[in-house]
Coordinates of C-alpha atoms in Angstrom, one line a residue:
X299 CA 18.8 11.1 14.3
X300 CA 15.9 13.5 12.8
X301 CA 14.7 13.5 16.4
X302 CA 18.3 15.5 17.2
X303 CA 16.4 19.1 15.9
X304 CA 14.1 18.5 18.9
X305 CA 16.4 17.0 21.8
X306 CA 20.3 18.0 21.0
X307 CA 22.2 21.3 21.6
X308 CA 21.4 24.7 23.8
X309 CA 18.5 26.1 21.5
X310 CA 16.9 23.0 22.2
X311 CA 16.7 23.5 26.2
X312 CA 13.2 24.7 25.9
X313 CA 12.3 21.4 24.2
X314 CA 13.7 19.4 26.3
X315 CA 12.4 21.1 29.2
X316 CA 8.6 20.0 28.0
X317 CA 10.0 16.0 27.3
X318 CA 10.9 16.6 31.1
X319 CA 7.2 17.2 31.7
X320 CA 6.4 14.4 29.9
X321 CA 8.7 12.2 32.5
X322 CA 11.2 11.5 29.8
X323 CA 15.0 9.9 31.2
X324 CA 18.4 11.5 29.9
X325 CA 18.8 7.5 28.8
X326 CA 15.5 7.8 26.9
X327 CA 16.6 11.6 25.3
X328 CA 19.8 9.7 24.0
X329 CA 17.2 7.2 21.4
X330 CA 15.2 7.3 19.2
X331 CA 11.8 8.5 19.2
X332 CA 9.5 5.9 17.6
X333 CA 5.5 7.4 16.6
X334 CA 3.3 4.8 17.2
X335 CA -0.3 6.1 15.7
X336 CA -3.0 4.7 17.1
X337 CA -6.3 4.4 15.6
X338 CA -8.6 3.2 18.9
X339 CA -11.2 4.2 20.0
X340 CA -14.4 3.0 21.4
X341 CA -17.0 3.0 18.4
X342 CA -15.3 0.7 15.5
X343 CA -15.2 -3.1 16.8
X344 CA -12.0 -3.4 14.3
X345 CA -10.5 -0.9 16.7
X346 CA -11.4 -1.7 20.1
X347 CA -8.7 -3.9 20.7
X348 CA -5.8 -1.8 19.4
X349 CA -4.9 -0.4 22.9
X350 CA -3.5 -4.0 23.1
X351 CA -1.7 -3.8 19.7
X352 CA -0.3 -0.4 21.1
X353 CA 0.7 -1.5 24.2
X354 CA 2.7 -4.6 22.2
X355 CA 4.1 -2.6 19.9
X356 CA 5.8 -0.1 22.8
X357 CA 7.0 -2.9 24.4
X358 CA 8.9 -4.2 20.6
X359 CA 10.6 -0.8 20.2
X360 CA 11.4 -0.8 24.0
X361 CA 13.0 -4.2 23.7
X362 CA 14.9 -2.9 20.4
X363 CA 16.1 0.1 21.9
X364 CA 13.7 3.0 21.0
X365 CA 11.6 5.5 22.8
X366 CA 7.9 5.0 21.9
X367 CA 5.3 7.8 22.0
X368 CA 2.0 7.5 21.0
X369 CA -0.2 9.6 18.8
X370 CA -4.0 9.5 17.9
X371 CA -5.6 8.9 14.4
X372 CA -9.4 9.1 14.0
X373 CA -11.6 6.4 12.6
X374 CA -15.0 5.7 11.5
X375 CA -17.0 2.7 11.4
X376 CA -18.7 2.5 7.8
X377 CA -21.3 -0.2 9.3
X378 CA -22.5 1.7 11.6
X379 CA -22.0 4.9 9.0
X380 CA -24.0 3.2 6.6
X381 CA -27.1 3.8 5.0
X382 CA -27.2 7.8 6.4
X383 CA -26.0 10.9 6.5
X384 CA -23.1 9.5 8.1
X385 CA -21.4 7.7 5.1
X386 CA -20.8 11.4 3.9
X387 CA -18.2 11.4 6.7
X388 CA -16.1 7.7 5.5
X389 CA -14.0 8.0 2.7
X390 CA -13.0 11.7 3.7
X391 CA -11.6 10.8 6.5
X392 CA -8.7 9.0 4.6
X393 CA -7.6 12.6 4.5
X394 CA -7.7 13.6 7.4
X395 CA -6.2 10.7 8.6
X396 CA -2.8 11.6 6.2
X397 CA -2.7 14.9 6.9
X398 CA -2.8 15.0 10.8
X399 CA 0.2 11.8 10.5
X400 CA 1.9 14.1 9.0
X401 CA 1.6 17.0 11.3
X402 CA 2.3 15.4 14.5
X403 CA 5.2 13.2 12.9
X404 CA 6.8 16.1 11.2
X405 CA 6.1 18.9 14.5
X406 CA 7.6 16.3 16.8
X407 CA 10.7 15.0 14.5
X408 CA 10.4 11.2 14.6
X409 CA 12.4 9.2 13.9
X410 CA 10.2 6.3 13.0
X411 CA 6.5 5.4 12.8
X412 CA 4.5 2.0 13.9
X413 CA 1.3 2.3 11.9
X414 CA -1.8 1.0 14.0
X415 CA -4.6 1.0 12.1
X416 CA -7.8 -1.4 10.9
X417 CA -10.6 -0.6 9.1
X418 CA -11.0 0.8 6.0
X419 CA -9.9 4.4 5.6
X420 CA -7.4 4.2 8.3
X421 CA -4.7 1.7 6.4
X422 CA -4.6 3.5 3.1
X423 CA -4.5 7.0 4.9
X424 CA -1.7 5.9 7.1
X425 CA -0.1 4.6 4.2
X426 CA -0.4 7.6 2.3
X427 CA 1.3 9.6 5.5
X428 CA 4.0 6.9 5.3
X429 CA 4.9 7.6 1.8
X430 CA 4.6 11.2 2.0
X431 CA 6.7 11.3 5.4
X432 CA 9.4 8.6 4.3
X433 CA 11.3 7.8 7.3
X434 CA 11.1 4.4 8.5
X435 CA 7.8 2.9 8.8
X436 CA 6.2 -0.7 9.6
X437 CA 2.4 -1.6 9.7
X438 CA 0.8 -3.5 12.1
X439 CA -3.1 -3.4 11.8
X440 CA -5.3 -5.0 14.8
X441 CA -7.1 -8.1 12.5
X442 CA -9.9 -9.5 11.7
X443 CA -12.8 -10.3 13.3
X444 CA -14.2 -14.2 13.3
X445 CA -17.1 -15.4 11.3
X446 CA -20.0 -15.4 13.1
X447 CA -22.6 -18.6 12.9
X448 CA -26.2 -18.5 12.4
X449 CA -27.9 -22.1 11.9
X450 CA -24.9 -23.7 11.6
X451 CA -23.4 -21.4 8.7
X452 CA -20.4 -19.0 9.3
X453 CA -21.7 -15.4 8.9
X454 CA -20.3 -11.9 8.3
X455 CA -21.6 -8.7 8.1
X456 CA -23.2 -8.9 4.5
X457 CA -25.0 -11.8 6.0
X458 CA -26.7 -9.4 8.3
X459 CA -27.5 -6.9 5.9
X460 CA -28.8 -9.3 3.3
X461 CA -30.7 -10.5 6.0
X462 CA -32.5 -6.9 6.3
X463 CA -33.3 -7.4 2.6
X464 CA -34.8 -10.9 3.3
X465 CA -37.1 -9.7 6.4
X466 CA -38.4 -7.6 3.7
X467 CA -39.8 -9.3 1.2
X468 CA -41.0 -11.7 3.6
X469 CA -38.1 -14.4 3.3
X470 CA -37.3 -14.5 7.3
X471 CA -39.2 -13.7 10.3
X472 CA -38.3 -10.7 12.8
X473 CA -37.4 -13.7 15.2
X474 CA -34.5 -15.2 12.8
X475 CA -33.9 -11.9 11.8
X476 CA -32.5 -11.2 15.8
X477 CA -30.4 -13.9 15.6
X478 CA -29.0 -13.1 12.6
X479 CA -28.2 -9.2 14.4
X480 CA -27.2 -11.1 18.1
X481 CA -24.6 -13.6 16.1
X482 CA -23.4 -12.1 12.8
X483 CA -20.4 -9.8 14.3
X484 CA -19.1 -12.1 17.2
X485 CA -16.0 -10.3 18.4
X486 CA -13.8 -7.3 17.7
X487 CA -11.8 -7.2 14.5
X488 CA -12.6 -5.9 11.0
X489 CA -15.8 -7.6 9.7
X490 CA -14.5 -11.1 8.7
X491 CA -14.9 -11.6 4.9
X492 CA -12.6 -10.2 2.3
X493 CA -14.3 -6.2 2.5
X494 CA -12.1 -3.0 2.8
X495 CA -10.5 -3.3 5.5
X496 CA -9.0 -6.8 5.3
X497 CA -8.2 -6.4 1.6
X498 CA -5.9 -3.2 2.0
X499 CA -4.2 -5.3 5.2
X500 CA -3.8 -8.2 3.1
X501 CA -2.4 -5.3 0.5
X502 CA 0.3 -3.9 3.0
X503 CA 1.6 -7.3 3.4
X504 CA 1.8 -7.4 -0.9
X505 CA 3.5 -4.2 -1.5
X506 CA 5.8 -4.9 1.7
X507 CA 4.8 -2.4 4.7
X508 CA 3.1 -5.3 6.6
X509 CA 4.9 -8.5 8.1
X510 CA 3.4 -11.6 7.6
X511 CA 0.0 -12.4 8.8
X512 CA -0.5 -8.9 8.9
X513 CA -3.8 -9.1 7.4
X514 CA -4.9 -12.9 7.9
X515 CA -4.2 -13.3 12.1
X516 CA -7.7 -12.7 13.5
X517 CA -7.8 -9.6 16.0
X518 CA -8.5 -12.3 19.0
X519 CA -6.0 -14.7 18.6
X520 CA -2.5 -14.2 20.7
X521 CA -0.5 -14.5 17.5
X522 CA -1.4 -11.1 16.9
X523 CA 0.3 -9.7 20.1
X524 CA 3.5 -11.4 19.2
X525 CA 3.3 -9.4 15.2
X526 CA 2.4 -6.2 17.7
X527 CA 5.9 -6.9 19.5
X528 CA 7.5 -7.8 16.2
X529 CA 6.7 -4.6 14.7
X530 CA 7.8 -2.7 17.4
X531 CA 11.2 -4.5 17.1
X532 CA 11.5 -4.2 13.2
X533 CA 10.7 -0.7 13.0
X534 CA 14.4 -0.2 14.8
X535 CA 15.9 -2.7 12.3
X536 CA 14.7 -0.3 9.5
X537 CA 15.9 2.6 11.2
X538 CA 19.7 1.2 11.5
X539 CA 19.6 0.0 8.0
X540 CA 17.7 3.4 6.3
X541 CA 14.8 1.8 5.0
X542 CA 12.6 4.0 4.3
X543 CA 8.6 3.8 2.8
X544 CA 9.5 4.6 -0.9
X545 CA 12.3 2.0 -0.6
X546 CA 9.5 -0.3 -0.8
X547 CA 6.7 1.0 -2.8
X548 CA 7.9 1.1 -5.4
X549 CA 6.5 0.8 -9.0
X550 CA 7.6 -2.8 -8.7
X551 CA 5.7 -3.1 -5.3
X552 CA 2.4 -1.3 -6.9
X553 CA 2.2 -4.2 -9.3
X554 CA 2.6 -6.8 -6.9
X555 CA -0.4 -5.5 -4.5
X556 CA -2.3 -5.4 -8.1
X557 CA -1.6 -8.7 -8.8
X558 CA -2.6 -10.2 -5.1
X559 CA -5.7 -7.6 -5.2
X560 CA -6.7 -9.8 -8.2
X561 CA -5.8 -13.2 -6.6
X562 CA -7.6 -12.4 -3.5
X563 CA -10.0 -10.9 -5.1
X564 CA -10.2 -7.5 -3.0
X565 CA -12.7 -5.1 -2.4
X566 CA -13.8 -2.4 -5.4
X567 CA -12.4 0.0 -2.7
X568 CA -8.9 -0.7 -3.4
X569 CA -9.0 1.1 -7.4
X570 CA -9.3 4.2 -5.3
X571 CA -6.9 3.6 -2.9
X572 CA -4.1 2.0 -4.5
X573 CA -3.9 4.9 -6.9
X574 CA -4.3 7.4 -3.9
X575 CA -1.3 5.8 -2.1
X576 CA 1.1 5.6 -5.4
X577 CA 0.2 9.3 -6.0
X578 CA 2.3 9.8 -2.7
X579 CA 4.5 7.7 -3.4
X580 CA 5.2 9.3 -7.1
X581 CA 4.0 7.2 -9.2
X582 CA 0.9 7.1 -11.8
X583 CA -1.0 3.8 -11.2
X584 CA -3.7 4.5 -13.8
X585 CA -6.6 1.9 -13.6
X586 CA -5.8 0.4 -17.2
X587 CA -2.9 -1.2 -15.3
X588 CA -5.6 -3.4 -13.0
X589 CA -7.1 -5.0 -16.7
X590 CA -3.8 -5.6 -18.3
X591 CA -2.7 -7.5 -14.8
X592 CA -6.2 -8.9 -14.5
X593 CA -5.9 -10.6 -17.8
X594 CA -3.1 -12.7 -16.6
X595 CA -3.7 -13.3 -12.8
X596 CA -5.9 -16.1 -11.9
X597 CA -8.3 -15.3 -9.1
X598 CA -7.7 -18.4 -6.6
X599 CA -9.7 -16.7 -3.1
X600 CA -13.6 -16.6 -3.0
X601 CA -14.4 -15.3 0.6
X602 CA -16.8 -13.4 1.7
X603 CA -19.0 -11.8 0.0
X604 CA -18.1 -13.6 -3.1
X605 CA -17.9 -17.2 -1.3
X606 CA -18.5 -19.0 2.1
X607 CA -14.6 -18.8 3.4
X608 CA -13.6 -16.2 5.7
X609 CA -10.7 -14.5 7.1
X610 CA -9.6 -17.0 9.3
X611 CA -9.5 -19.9 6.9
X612 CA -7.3 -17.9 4.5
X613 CA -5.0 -17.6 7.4
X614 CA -5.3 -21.2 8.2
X615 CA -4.2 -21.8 4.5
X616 CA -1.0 -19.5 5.0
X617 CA -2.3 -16.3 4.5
X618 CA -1.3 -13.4 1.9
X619 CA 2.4 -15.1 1.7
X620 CA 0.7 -18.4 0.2
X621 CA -1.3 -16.9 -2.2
X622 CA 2.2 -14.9 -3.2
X623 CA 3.5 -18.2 -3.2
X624 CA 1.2 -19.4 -5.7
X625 CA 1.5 -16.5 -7.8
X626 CA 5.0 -16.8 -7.9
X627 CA 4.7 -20.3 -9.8
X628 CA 3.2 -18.3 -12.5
X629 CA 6.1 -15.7 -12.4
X630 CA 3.6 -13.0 -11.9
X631 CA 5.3 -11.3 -8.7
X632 CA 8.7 -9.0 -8.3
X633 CA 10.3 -11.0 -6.1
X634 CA 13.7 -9.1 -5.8
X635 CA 12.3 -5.9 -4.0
X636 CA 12.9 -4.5 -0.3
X637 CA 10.3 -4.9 1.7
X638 CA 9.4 -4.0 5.7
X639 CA 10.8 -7.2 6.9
X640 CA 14.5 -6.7 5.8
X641 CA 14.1 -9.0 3.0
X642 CA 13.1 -9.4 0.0
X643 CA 9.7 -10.1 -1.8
X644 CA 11.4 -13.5 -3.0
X645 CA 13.1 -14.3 0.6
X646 CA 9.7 -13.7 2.5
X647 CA 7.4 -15.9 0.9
X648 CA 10.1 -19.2 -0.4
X649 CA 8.7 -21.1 2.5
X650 CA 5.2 -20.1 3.3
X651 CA 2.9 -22.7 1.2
X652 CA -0.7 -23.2 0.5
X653 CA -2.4 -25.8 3.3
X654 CA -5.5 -25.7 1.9
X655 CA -6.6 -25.8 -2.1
X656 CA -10.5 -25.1 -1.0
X657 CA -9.4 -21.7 0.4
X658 CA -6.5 -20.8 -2.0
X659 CA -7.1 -22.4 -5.3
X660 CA -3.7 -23.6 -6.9
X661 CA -2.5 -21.4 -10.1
X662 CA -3.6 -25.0 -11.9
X663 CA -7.2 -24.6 -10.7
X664 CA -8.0 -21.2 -10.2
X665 CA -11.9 -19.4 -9.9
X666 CA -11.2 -18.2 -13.1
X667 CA -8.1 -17.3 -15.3
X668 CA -8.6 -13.7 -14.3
X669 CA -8.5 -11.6 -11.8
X670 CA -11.3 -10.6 -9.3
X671 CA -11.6 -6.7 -10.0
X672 CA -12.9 -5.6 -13.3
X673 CA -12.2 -1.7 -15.1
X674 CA -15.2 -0.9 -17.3
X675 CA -15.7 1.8 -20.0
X676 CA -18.4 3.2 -22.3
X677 CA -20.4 5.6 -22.9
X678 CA -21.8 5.7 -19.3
X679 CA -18.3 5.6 -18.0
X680 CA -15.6 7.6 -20.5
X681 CA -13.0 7.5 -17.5
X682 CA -13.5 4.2 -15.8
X683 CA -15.6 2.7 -13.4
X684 CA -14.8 -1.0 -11.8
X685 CA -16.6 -3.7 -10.5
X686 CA -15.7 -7.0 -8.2
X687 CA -16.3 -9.4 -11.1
X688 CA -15.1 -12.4 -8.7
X689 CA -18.6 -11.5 -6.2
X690 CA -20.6 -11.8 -9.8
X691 CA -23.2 -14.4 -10.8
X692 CA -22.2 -15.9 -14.3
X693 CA -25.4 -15.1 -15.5
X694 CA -25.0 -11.3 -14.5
X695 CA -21.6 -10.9 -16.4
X696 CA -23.2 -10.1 -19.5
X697 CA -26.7 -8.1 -19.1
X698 CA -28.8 -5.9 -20.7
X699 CA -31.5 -4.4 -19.1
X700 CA -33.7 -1.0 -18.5
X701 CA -32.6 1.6 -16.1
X702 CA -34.2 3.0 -13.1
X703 CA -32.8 6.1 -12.3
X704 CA -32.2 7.9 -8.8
X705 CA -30.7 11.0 -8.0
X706 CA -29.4 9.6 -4.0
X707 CA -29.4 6.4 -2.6
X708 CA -32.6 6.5 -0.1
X709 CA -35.0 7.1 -3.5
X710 CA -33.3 3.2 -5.1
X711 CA -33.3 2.1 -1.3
X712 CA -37.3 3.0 -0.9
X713 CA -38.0 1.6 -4.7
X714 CA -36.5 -1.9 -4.0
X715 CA -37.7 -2.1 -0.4
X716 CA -41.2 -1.3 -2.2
X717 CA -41.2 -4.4 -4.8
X718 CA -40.6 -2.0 -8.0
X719 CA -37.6 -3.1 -8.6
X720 CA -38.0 -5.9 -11.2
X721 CA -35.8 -8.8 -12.5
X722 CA -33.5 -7.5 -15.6
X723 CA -33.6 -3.4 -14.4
X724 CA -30.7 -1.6 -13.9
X725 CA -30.4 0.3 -10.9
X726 CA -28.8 3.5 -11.4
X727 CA -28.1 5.8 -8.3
X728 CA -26.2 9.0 -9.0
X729 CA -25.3 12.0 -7.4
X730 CA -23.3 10.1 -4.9
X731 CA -19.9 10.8 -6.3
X732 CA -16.7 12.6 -4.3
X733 CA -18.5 15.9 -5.3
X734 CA -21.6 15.1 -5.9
X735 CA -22.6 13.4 -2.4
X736 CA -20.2 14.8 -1.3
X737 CA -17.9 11.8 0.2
X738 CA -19.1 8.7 -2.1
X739 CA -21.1 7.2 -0.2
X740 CA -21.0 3.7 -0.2
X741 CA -24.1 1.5 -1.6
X742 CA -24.1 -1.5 0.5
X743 CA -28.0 -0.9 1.9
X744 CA -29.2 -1.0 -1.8
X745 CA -27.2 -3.8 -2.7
X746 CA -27.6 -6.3 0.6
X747 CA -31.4 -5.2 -0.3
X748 CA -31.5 -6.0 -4.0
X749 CA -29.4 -9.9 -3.3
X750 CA -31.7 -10.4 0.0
X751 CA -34.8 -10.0 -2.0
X752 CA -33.6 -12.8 -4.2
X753 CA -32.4 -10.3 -7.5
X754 CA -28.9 -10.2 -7.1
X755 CA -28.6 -13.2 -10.1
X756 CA -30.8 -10.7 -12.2
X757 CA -30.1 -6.7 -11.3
X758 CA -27.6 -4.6 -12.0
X759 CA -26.7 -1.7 -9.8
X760 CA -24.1 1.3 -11.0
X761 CA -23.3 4.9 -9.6
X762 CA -20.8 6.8 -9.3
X763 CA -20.7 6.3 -5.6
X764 CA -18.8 2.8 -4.4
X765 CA -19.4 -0.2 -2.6
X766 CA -18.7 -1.3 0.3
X767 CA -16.3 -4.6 -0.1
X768 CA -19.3 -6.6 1.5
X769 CA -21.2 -5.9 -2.1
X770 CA -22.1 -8.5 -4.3
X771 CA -23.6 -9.0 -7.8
X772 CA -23.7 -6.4 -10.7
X773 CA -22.3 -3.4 -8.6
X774 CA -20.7 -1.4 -11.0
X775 CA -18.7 2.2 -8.9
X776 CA -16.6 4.9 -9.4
X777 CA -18.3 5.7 -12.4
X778 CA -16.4 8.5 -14.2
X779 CA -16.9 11.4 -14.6
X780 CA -19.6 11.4 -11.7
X781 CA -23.0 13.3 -12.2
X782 CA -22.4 16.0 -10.0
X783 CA -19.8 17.5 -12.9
X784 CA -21.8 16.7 -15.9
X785 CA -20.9 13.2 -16.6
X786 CA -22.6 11.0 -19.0
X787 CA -24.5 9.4 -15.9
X788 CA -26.3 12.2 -15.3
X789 CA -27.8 12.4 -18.7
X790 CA -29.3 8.8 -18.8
X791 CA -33.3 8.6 -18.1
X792 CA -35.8 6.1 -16.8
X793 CA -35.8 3.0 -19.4
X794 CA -33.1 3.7 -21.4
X795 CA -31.3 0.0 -21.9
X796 CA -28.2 -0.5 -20.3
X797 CA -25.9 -3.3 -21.6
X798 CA -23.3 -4.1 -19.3
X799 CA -20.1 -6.6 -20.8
X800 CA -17.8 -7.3 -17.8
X801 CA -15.9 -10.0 -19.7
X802 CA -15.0 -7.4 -22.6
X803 CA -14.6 -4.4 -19.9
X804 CA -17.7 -2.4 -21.6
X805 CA -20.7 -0.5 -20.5
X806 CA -22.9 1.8 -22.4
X807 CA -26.2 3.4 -22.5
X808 CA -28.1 2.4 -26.2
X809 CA -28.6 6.2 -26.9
X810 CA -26.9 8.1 -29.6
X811 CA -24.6 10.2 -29.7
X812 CA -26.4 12.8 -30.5
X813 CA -29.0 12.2 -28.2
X814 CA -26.8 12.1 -25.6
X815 CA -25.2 15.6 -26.8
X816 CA -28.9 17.1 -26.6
X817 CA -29.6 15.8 -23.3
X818 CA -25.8 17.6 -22.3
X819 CA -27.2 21.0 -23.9
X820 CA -30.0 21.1 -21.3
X821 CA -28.2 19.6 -18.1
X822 CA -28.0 22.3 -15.1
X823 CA -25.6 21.2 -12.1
X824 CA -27.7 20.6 -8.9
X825 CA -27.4 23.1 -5.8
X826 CA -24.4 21.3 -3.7
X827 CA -26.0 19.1 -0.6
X828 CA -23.6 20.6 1.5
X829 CA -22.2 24.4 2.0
X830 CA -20.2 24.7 5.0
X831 CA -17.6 22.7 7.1
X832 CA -15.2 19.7 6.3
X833 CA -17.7 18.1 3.3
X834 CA -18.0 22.1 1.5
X835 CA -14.4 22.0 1.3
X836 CA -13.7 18.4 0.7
X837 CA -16.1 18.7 -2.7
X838 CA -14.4 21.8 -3.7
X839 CA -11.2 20.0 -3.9
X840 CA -11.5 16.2 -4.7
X841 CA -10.9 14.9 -8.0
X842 CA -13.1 12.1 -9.6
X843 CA -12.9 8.5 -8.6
X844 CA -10.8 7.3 -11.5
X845 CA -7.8 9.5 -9.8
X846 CA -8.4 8.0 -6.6
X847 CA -10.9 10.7 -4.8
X848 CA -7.4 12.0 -4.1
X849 CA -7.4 16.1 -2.7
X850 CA -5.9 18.7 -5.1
X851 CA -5.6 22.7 -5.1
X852 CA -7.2 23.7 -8.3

């Protein structure tokens, strides 16, 4: 056992000496030590509840013969983040969240790892610890929270902030405004519609690190104490047989989250972490991949934002293992790789059909032919930037329009908030990139404002920040390169027109080339918004969204 170097043998008296402080048995020194990292705490609702997901999980690895120890991870909450200085502090944390696995699994020798987290930076930073680490891993994330219900509609938390944006022009008084903020989020859980956090759940079940219902079993219902135990328990079966993380993520398994991130269709978020989490893993998922598989994956989910189903319906319908299921029909899927069950993609999902053709369309009558996420280039956007085509008004796929330029996000919040935002502009906010915000802030204040002020069917909205997955409409991220390094965003001015083709994958500014090479000749970098602590070194070492946002010494 790796745990041996910590536990066996005379040079180890010291060590075991302090697992006698910690109350630990000879019977317990003689198995396995089992992480379990725990992302609660008392400030994210989709974390609240995990000291009960901890607690079942300790008891699974007790029952299957390990010793469970539990370590912290730290989490923010990117609604109550959002919209300040705070959002700085979201996407950066993914980092911190891998490296510190790593440390504390590494310094104490485990011998396995129960991944607990929720929201949205926790699952794809644990899941870059769990490739980088590679012992035996299972994830079992806390769920999602239930629609709310607000005149006898479900709700979720884009509800509430396009709510915000229909106080303001006058749409709703401060009266159904409070009901709106007393029954939007009714219980703990990761907000219910298909945003970050439930997508990159519903993405550890696809690529196999999550068992079933991983991401679909709402975080109040006792079904997902009984996955808590099961994880507990698996994790041992893994150990015994050597499964290990890149076992299972594979090349093979990168496709197949690709393919349910288009089905489902998943928040914008996952094109930087899908790439983030393969870079760990080995492998090169560059974003080209997420057209060439959107062009033959139909896109059969349209919850929240993008429709009026939510997370518990999905899971009603069968969850991510039905949609598989569907996908499967098409022959879309690897279906003969590992995965954190024991079994194979094929073997997991044989049985687990679709209940319910309103919430998963069948491959015969899909949203559309293609998939939900879309990867744009142009002028604007030389390295990539993507948008959640699914959550897009037909008339908004194709748009020309003139742009309104911001350098941050509180100018474009305090110019549609102040009526100048017109039907047929294009919002541009820039600045906000890895570097240039620094963290990438996401835009979900300016884009809850611009659909709750009744535009969303005719604005556009790009930067080269990102969106939170409860965005709708034209919200065009990641652009690449961002401002901050002198990309071509930074060079457009107000009322240059902006045409925007999401079914052909453009976008361009109608400048010239030369034009645009003039405007280059005179751009100066701006003085960096932030000079000292985490954020000062965080800018001075991520790369651009296209790559993920990922950390590298230069």
């Amino acid at each position: 056992m790796k745990s041996d170097a910590v536990k066996k043998g005379a040079q180890q008296a010291p060590h075991r000496s302090l697992f006698n402080a910690l109350g630990f048995t000879k019977e317990e020194m003689e198995k396995p030590l089992i992480g379990i990292v725990s992302s609660y705490n008392e400030i994210v609702p989709g974390h609240m509840n995990l000291d009960k997901i901890v607690d079942a999980v300790k008891m699974g690895v007790a029952m299957a013969g390990g010793v469970p120890v539990v370590v912290p991870a730290i989490a923010v909450c990117d609604g109550i983040a959002m919209g300040h200085t705070g959002m700085k502090y979201s996407l950066v944390t993914r980092d911190l969240i891998a490296d510190s696995t790593e440390c504390l699994a590494t310094a104490h020798q485990f011998d396995g790892l129960v991944m607990v987290p929720n929201c949205d930076k926790n699952v794809p930073g644990l899941l870059m610890a769990a490739a980088r680490l590679n012992i035996p891993t299972v994830f079992v994330s806390g769920g999602p929270m239930l629609a709310g219900h607000v005149k006898g509609c479900k709700t979720s938390l884009s509800s509430m902030f396009e709510a915000v944006g229909a106080y303001a022009a006058g749409k709703i008084s401060e009266d159904e405004l409070n009901e709106y903020e007393n029954k939007t989020c009714p219980t703990c859980g990761s907000c219910s519609g298909m945003y970050t956090a439930n997508s990159m759940n519903c993405l550890t079940e696809a690529i196999g690190m999550g068992l079933q219902g991983n991401g679909t079993i709402p975080a109040v219902y006792s079904d997902r104490i009984k996955l808590a135990k099961h994880a507990g328990m698996k994790v041992m079966e893994l150990l015994e047989k050597d499964i290990k993380p890149l076992d299972i993520m594979t090349e093979k398994a990168f496709h197949n989250a690709l393919t349910v991130d288009m089905a489902l269709g998943c928040s914008t978020n996952t094109m930087l972490h899908l790439p983030a989490i393969a870079k760990e893993a080995g492998i090169d998922l560059n974003l080209d991949l997420a057209n060439e598989i959107s062009a033959k994956t139909p896109n059969l989910c349209h919850l929240a934002p993008a429709g009026h189903t939510y997370m518990e319906e999905l899971n009603e319908a069968g969850g991510v293992y039905a949609v598989m299921n569907e996908l499967s029909k098409l022959n879309l899927l690897n279906l003969d790789i590992i995965t954190a069950t024991g079994a194979t993609v094929g073997e997991n999902i044989k049985n687990v059909f679709n209940k319910n053709p309103e919430v998963i369309r069948p491959v015969e009558n899909p949203y559309s032919v293609t998939g939900g996420i879309a990867v744009l280039r142009g002028n604007i956007a030389p390295d990539s930037c993507v948008v959640k085509r699914s959550a897009v008004v037909e008339e908004m796929l194709v748009h020309e329009g003139p742009a309104r330029v911001f350098d941050c996000e509180e100018d474009a919040i305090a110019a549609i908030k102040g009526g100048k935002i017109v039907a047929g502009d294009v919002v541009v906010i820039r600045y906000e990139g890895p570097k240039g915000g620094p963290g990438m802030r996401e835009m979900l204040n300016p884009t809850s404002a611009i659909a709750g002020m009744g535009l969303g069917s005719s604005v556009a909205l790009i930067t080269d920040g990102r969106f939170s997955g409860a965005s709708r409409g034209a919200s065009i991220g990641h652009v690449s390169p961002e401002a901050a390094v002198g990309g071509p965003i930074a060079l457009i001015e107000e009322g240059d027109i902006i045409a925007i083709d999401i079914p052909a994958n453009t976008i361009n500014v109608k400048v010239s080339d030369e034009e645009l090479n003039a405007r280059k000749a005179k751009w100066q970098p701006k003085e960096p918004k932030v000079t000292k602590g985490y954020l000062a070194r965080y800018a001075k070492m991520v790369t651009s969204g296209d790559k993920g946002a990922v950390l590298e010494i230069k």
